[in-house]
Amino acid sequence: MSMFPSVFGRENGVLNSGVRQAESHPARFQMSRRGIFGVVAGVAATAILPATASAASSQIKSVATGMSGKPRMSSGFVKTADGTEIYFKDWGPKDAQPIHFHHGWPLSADDWDTQLLFFLANGYRVVAHDRRGHGRSTQVDTGNTMDRYAADASAVVEHLDLRNVVHIGHSTGGGEVARYVARYGQPQGRVAKAVLVSSVPPLMLKTASNPEGTPLSVFDGFREALAANRSQFYLDVASGPFYGFNRPGAKVSQGVILNWWRQGMMGGAIAQYQGIKAFSETDQTDDLKAITVPTLVLQGDDDQVVPYKDAALLQAKLIRNSTLKIYPGFPHGMLTTHAEVINPDLLAFVKA
C-alpha cells in the first residue's frame, strides 16, 4: 500500500522542512555577488556535480556540433490534431540513434537535462517534450488523459521522423511510454527498446481487483492541495518524499527543490489537476502485456511516491521481455539524486 497518507498528511509537518529551513536560515537566500561566485568556485573545486555529468561536459561541445561548427541542437513545437502545441527539445547528431525522454507529473522536459547532457556526450540524439498542459506546451483543459499523452508523444516522433528509438519514461512518463509503445511505437515499427523508471503502471488506484493500491482519498487530497495552494504543495512535494529529503541524514539540495517547483509552476493548474486522474486511475495492464521490445524496469525500494511492489515488480511480471533492477534506499526522484548510478545503467541497456 502507498505511503502517501503518512507522508502527505499535514499533521506531521514533514513536507514543510525545506520551507522551514529557508525561513530559519535567511542568510542563505541573501548572497552577495561575491558569495555566489564563491559558491560556484567551491562547486567546481569539490566536484559536487555527479561524476557522470562532470566527465561528460568536456565532450558535449564536440558531440553537439557538426563539421560546420553549427550546433546540432534545436527546439520547437508540434501541433497536434486538436490544435495543442507540444514543445520539444532535439539535441545531437541527426543520424545517431535517438533516445526519447518522457517526464513525470507535474514537470517538463527540463527534468531530463542531466540525462540529455549525458547521452549527448555519448553520441546519441536526445529528444524530450513537455506533456500537454505542462512546461512550454499549450495549457489546455482537454485531452489530459493517458490516451492523449501517448498520441502527443507519437506526434513528436512522427514530426521528427524518429526511428529505432529508445523510449525512457519516469513516473507518469513511464505510463506514457507504456501506452505509446503498445499503441503506436510497436505497430509503426519505430521503437527499439523501452525503459520504465519509478513508473505508475499497471494501476495506482485501489480497486476491488487491485486491493493493494492507493485509496482514492489520497489522490483527492492531492487535488485539494493543488487547488488550495499549488505553489506550496509543489514545494512540499519536492522538499519531502519526491527526493527522499524527508529521510534522516538526507543531503537536501535547495536547487533541486526549487527547480522542481519552477517546472511545476510553469504548467497549467487545470491540466495538472486533471493529470492526477490520468496517472492514478488508468489501468495499463494490457499495455504492459502488449509490449514485446526489450524493456528495462528500474525503481528504488524507498520510493515514497509510487510503491515499488505495486509498480516495478508487477511491470516486470507483465512485460514478457523485461529486465528488473531494484535499488536499495533510492527515492522516487533517483534520476536526479543518484544520476551517477542510474545514467551508466541506462547507457549499458541502450548499448546492449
Coordinates of C-alpha atoms in Angstrom, one line a residue:
M1 CA 0.0 0.0 0.0
S2 CA 1.2 3.5 -0.7
M3 CA 3.0 5.6 1.9
F4 CA 1.2 8.7 0.7
P5 CA -1.2 9.1 3.6
S6 CA 1.6 9.3 6.2
V7 CA 3.9 11.3 4.1
F8 CA 1.5 13.9 2.8
G9 CA -0.5 14.3 6.0
R10 CA -0.4 17.9 7.2
E11 CA -0.3 16.9 10.8
N12 CA 3.3 15.5 10.7
G13 CA 4.7 18.6 9.1
V14 CA 7.5 16.8 7.3
L15 CA 6.9 18.3 3.9
N16 CA 7.4 21.8 5.2
S17 CA 11.0 21.0 6.2
G18 CA 12.6 22.7 3.2
V19 CA 10.5 25.9 3.7
R20 CA 11.3 26.0 7.4
Q21 CA 14.9 25.6 6.6
A22 CA 14.8 28.6 4.3
E23 CA 13.0 30.6 7.0
S24 CA 15.4 29.7 9.7
H25 CA 18.5 30.5 7.6
P26 CA 17.6 33.6 5.6
A27 CA 21.3 34.4 5.1
R28 CA 21.4 31.5 2.6
F29 CA 19.0 33.3 0.4
Q30 CA 20.7 36.7 0.6
M31 CA 24.0 36.0 -1.0
S32 CA 26.2 38.8 -2.3
R33 CA 27.6 38.6 -5.8
R34 CA 30.9 37.7 -4.3
G35 CA 29.2 35.0 -2.2
I36 CA 27.6 33.5 -5.3
F37 CA 30.9 33.4 -7.1
G38 CA 32.5 31.7 -4.1
V39 CA 29.8 29.0 -4.2
V40 CA 30.3 28.4 -7.9
A41 CA 34.1 28.1 -7.4
G42 CA 33.5 25.8 -4.5
V43 CA 31.3 23.5 -6.6
A44 CA 33.9 23.3 -9.3
A45 CA 36.7 22.7 -6.8
T46 CA 35.0 20.0 -4.8
A47 CA 33.3 18.3 -7.8
I48 CA 29.8 18.3 -6.2
L49 CA 28.2 17.6 -9.6
P50 CA 27.6 13.9 -10.4
A51 CA 30.7 12.3 -11.8
T52 CA 28.9 11.3 -15.0
A53 CA 27.9 14.9 -15.7
S54 CA 31.3 16.4 -15.0
A55 CA 33.1 13.8 -17.0
A56 CA 30.7 14.3 -19.9
S57 CA 30.9 18.1 -20.0
S58 CA 34.2 18.2 -21.9
Q59 CA 32.7 16.0 -24.7
I60 CA 29.4 17.9 -25.2
K61 CA 30.7 20.7 -27.4
S62 CA 32.3 18.4 -29.9
V63 CA 29.4 16.0 -30.0
A64 CA 26.8 18.7 -30.3
T65 CA 28.4 20.5 -33.2
G66 CA 29.0 19.4 -36.8
M67 CA 31.7 20.0 -39.3
S68 CA 30.3 23.5 -40.0
G69 CA 30.7 24.3 -36.3
K70 CA 26.9 25.0 -36.0
P71 CA 25.2 23.4 -33.0
R72 CA 23.2 20.3 -33.8
M73 CA 20.6 21.4 -31.3
S74 CA 17.1 22.7 -31.9
S75 CA 13.7 23.1 -30.2
G76 CA 10.2 23.7 -31.5
F77 CA 6.6 22.8 -31.4
V78 CA 4.4 20.2 -32.9
K79 CA 0.7 21.0 -33.5
T80 CA -1.5 18.0 -32.7
A81 CA -4.8 17.1 -34.3
D82 CA -6.8 19.1 -31.7
G83 CA -4.6 22.2 -32.1
T84 CA -2.4 21.7 -29.0
E85 CA 1.2 22.7 -29.4
I86 CA 3.7 20.3 -27.9
Y87 CA 7.1 21.7 -27.1
F88 CA 10.2 19.6 -27.7
K89 CA 14.0 19.6 -27.5
D90 CA 16.0 17.8 -30.1
W91 CA 19.8 17.7 -29.5
G92 CA 22.6 15.8 -31.1
P93 CA 23.6 14.2 -34.5
K94 CA 20.5 13.6 -36.6
D95 CA 21.9 10.3 -37.9
A96 CA 22.6 9.0 -34.4
Q97 CA 20.2 6.6 -32.6
P98 CA 17.5 8.7 -30.9
I99 CA 16.5 8.4 -27.2
H100 CA 13.2 10.0 -26.3
F101 CA 12.6 11.0 -22.7
H102 CA 9.1 11.3 -21.1
H103 CA 8.9 13.3 -17.9
G104 CA 6.8 12.8 -14.7
W105 CA 4.0 14.9 -13.3
P106 CA 3.8 17.9 -13.0
L107 CA 7.2 18.6 -14.6
S108 CA 8.7 19.3 -18.0
A109 CA 11.4 18.2 -20.4
D110 CA 13.9 20.1 -18.3
D111 CA 13.7 17.4 -15.7
W112 CA 15.8 15.3 -18.0
D113 CA 18.6 17.8 -18.6
T114 CA 21.2 15.7 -16.7
Q115 CA 20.3 12.6 -18.8
L116 CA 20.2 14.7 -22.1
L117 CA 23.7 16.0 -21.5
F118 CA 25.0 12.6 -20.5
F119 CA 23.6 10.8 -23.6
L120 CA 24.5 13.7 -25.9
A121 CA 28.1 13.3 -24.7
N122 CA 27.9 9.6 -25.5
G123 CA 27.0 10.3 -29.1
Y124 CA 23.2 9.9 -29.1
R125 CA 20.5 12.1 -30.5
V126 CA 18.3 13.1 -27.5
V127 CA 14.7 14.3 -27.6
A128 CA 12.4 15.3 -24.8
H129 CA 9.0 17.0 -24.9
D130 CA 6.7 18.9 -22.5
R131 CA 3.4 17.0 -22.0
R132 CA 0.3 18.9 -22.9
G133 CA -0.6 21.4 -20.2
H134 CA 3.0 21.2 -18.8
G135 CA 6.1 23.3 -19.3
R136 CA 6.0 25.3 -22.5
S137 CA 3.3 23.2 -24.2
T138 CA -0.2 24.7 -24.6
Q139 CA -2.2 24.9 -21.3
V140 CA -5.3 23.0 -22.2
D141 CA -8.3 21.8 -20.3
T142 CA -8.9 18.9 -22.7
G143 CA -7.1 15.7 -23.5
N144 CA -5.3 15.4 -20.2
T145 CA -5.5 11.6 -20.4
M146 CA -3.0 8.8 -20.9
D147 CA -4.5 8.1 -24.3
R148 CA -3.9 11.7 -25.4
Y149 CA -0.5 11.8 -23.8
A150 CA 0.6 8.8 -25.9
A151 CA -0.9 10.3 -29.0
D152 CA 1.0 13.5 -28.4
A153 CA 4.3 11.6 -28.0
S154 CA 3.6 9.9 -31.3
A155 CA 3.1 13.3 -32.9
V156 CA 6.5 14.3 -31.8
V157 CA 8.1 11.1 -33.0
E158 CA 6.4 11.3 -36.4
H159 CA 7.2 15.0 -36.8
L160 CA 10.9 14.3 -36.3
D161 CA 10.7 11.0 -38.2
L162 CA 12.4 9.2 -35.3
R163 CA 13.2 5.5 -35.9
N164 CA 14.9 2.8 -33.9
V165 CA 14.0 4.8 -30.8
V166 CA 14.7 4.0 -27.2
H167 CA 11.9 5.5 -25.1
I168 CA 12.6 6.3 -21.4
G169 CA 9.8 7.4 -19.1
H170 CA 9.8 8.4 -15.4
S171 CA 6.7 8.1 -13.2
T172 CA 3.7 9.4 -15.2
G173 CA 6.1 9.4 -18.2
G174 CA 6.5 5.7 -17.7
G175 CA 2.8 5.3 -18.2
E176 CA 3.0 7.4 -21.3
V177 CA 5.8 5.2 -22.6
A178 CA 3.9 2.0 -22.0
R179 CA 0.8 3.3 -23.8
Y180 CA 2.8 4.8 -26.6
V181 CA 4.9 1.7 -27.2
A182 CA 1.9 -0.6 -27.2
R183 CA -0.4 1.5 -29.4
Y184 CA 2.0 3.5 -31.6
G185 CA 5.7 2.6 -31.4
Q186 CA 5.5 -1.1 -32.0
P187 CA 2.7 -1.1 -34.7
Q188 CA 4.6 1.6 -36.6
G189 CA 8.0 -0.2 -36.2
R190 CA 9.6 2.9 -34.7
V191 CA 10.6 1.7 -31.3
A192 CA 13.7 -0.4 -30.4
K193 CA 13.6 -0.5 -26.6
A194 CA 11.8 0.9 -23.6
V195 CA 12.8 1.9 -20.1
L196 CA 10.3 2.4 -17.2
V197 CA 11.8 4.3 -14.2
S198 CA 9.8 4.6 -11.0
S199 CA 6.7 4.4 -13.2
V200 CA 3.0 4.3 -12.4
P201 CA 1.7 1.2 -14.3
P202 CA -0.1 -1.0 -14.1
L203 CA -2.6 0.8 -11.8
M204 CA -2.0 3.0 -8.8
L205 CA -5.6 3.2 -7.5
K206 CA -7.0 0.8 -5.0
T207 CA -9.9 -1.1 -6.5
A208 CA -11.7 -4.4 -6.0
S209 CA -9.3 -6.0 -8.5
N210 CA -6.3 -4.1 -7.1
P211 CA -6.7 -4.2 -3.3
E212 CA -3.1 -3.2 -2.6
G213 CA -3.4 0.1 -4.5
T214 CA -3.6 3.6 -3.1
P215 CA -7.0 4.7 -1.8
L216 CA -8.9 7.3 -3.9
S217 CA -8.9 9.6 -0.8
V218 CA -5.2 10.1 -1.2
F219 CA -5.5 11.4 -4.8
D220 CA -8.4 13.6 -3.7
G221 CA -6.1 15.1 -1.2
F222 CA -3.6 15.9 -4.0
R223 CA -6.4 17.7 -5.9
E224 CA -7.4 19.6 -2.8
A225 CA -3.9 20.7 -2.0
L226 CA -3.2 21.7 -5.6
A227 CA -6.4 23.8 -5.8
A228 CA -5.9 25.4 -2.4
N229 CA -2.2 26.4 -2.8
R230 CA -0.4 24.9 -5.8
S231 CA 2.8 26.7 -5.1
Q232 CA 3.1 25.5 -1.5
F233 CA 2.0 22.0 -2.4
Y234 CA 4.8 21.7 -5.0
L235 CA 7.4 23.0 -2.6
D236 CA 6.2 20.4 0.0
V237 CA 6.4 17.5 -2.5
A238 CA 9.9 18.4 -3.7
S239 CA 11.3 19.1 -0.2
G240 CA 9.8 15.9 1.1
P241 CA 9.1 12.5 -0.4
F242 CA 9.9 13.0 -4.1
Y243 CA 13.7 13.0 -3.5
G244 CA 13.7 11.4 -0.1
F245 CA 14.7 14.7 1.5
N246 CA 12.5 13.9 4.5
R247 CA 14.7 11.0 5.4
P248 CA 17.1 11.2 8.4
G249 CA 20.5 12.2 7.2
A250 CA 19.4 13.2 3.7
K251 CA 21.6 15.7 1.8
V252 CA 19.0 18.3 0.9
S253 CA 19.5 20.5 -2.2
Q254 CA 17.6 23.7 -2.4
G255 CA 18.5 24.0 -6.1
V256 CA 16.8 20.7 -6.8
I257 CA 13.7 21.6 -4.8
L258 CA 13.4 25.0 -6.5
N259 CA 13.9 23.5 -9.9
W260 CA 11.1 21.0 -9.3
W261 CA 8.9 23.8 -8.1
R262 CA 9.8 26.0 -11.1
Q263 CA 8.9 23.3 -13.6
G264 CA 5.6 22.6 -11.8
M265 CA 4.6 26.2 -11.8
M266 CA 5.4 26.6 -15.5
G267 CA 2.5 24.3 -16.3
G268 CA -1.3 24.9 -16.2
A269 CA -3.2 24.2 -13.0
I270 CA -6.2 22.7 -14.8
A271 CA -4.1 20.3 -16.8
Q272 CA -2.1 19.2 -13.8
Y273 CA -5.3 18.8 -11.7
Q274 CA -6.8 16.6 -14.4
G275 CA -3.5 14.7 -14.8
I276 CA -3.8 13.3 -11.3
K277 CA -6.7 11.2 -12.5
A278 CA -4.7 10.1 -15.6
F279 CA -1.7 8.8 -13.7
S280 CA -3.7 7.3 -10.8
E281 CA -6.8 5.7 -12.4
T282 CA -5.6 4.5 -15.8
D283 CA -5.3 0.7 -15.8
Q284 CA -2.4 -0.1 -18.1
T285 CA -2.2 -3.9 -17.5
D286 CA -3.0 -4.5 -21.2
D287 CA -0.4 -2.0 -22.3
L288 CA 2.3 -3.9 -20.3
K289 CA 1.2 -7.2 -21.7
A290 CA 1.4 -5.9 -25.2
I291 CA 5.0 -4.7 -25.0
T292 CA 7.4 -7.1 -26.8
V293 CA 10.5 -4.9 -27.2
P294 CA 13.3 -5.3 -24.6
T295 CA 12.3 -3.3 -21.6
L296 CA 14.3 -2.2 -18.6
V297 CA 12.4 -1.7 -15.3
L298 CA 14.1 0.4 -12.6
Q299 CA 12.9 1.6 -9.2
G300 CA 14.2 2.4 -5.7
D301 CA 12.8 0.4 -2.8
D302 CA 12.4 3.7 -0.8
D303 CA 10.1 5.2 -3.3
Q304 CA 7.6 7.1 -1.2
V305 CA 5.5 8.3 -4.2
V306 CA 5.0 5.1 -6.3
P307 CA 5.3 1.9 -4.1
Y308 CA 7.7 -0.4 -6.0
K309 CA 5.9 -3.6 -5.0
D310 CA 2.8 -2.3 -6.8
A311 CA 4.7 -0.9 -9.8
A312 CA 8.2 -2.2 -10.8
L313 CA 7.6 -5.8 -9.6
L314 CA 4.3 -6.1 -11.4
Q315 CA 5.7 -4.4 -14.5
A316 CA 8.5 -6.9 -14.8
K317 CA 6.0 -9.8 -14.5
L318 CA 3.6 -8.4 -17.1
I319 CA 6.2 -7.4 -19.7
R320 CA 7.5 -10.6 -21.4
N321 CA 10.9 -9.3 -22.4
S322 CA 11.9 -7.3 -19.3
T323 CA 14.9 -6.8 -17.1
L324 CA 14.3 -5.6 -13.5
K325 CA 16.6 -3.7 -11.2
I326 CA 15.7 -2.5 -7.7
Y327 CA 18.0 0.0 -6.0
P328 CA 18.2 -0.3 -2.2
G329 CA 17.3 3.0 -0.5
F330 CA 16.8 5.0 -3.7
P331 CA 13.9 7.6 -3.8
H332 CA 11.3 8.3 -6.5
G333 CA 13.5 11.1 -7.9
M334 CA 16.6 8.9 -8.1
L335 CA 17.3 10.1 -11.7
T336 CA 18.4 13.3 -10.1
T337 CA 19.7 12.3 -6.7
H338 CA 21.6 9.2 -8.0
A339 CA 22.3 10.2 -11.6
E340 CA 25.9 8.9 -11.3
V341 CA 24.5 5.4 -10.8
I342 CA 21.4 5.4 -13.0
N343 CA 22.9 7.0 -16.1
P344 CA 25.5 4.4 -16.7
D345 CA 22.9 1.7 -16.1
L346 CA 20.7 3.3 -18.7
L347 CA 23.6 3.5 -21.1
A348 CA 24.5 -0.1 -20.7
F349 CA 21.0 -1.2 -21.5
V350 CA 20.8 1.1 -24.6
K351 CA 24.1 -0.3 -25.9
A352 CA 23.3 -3.9 -25.2

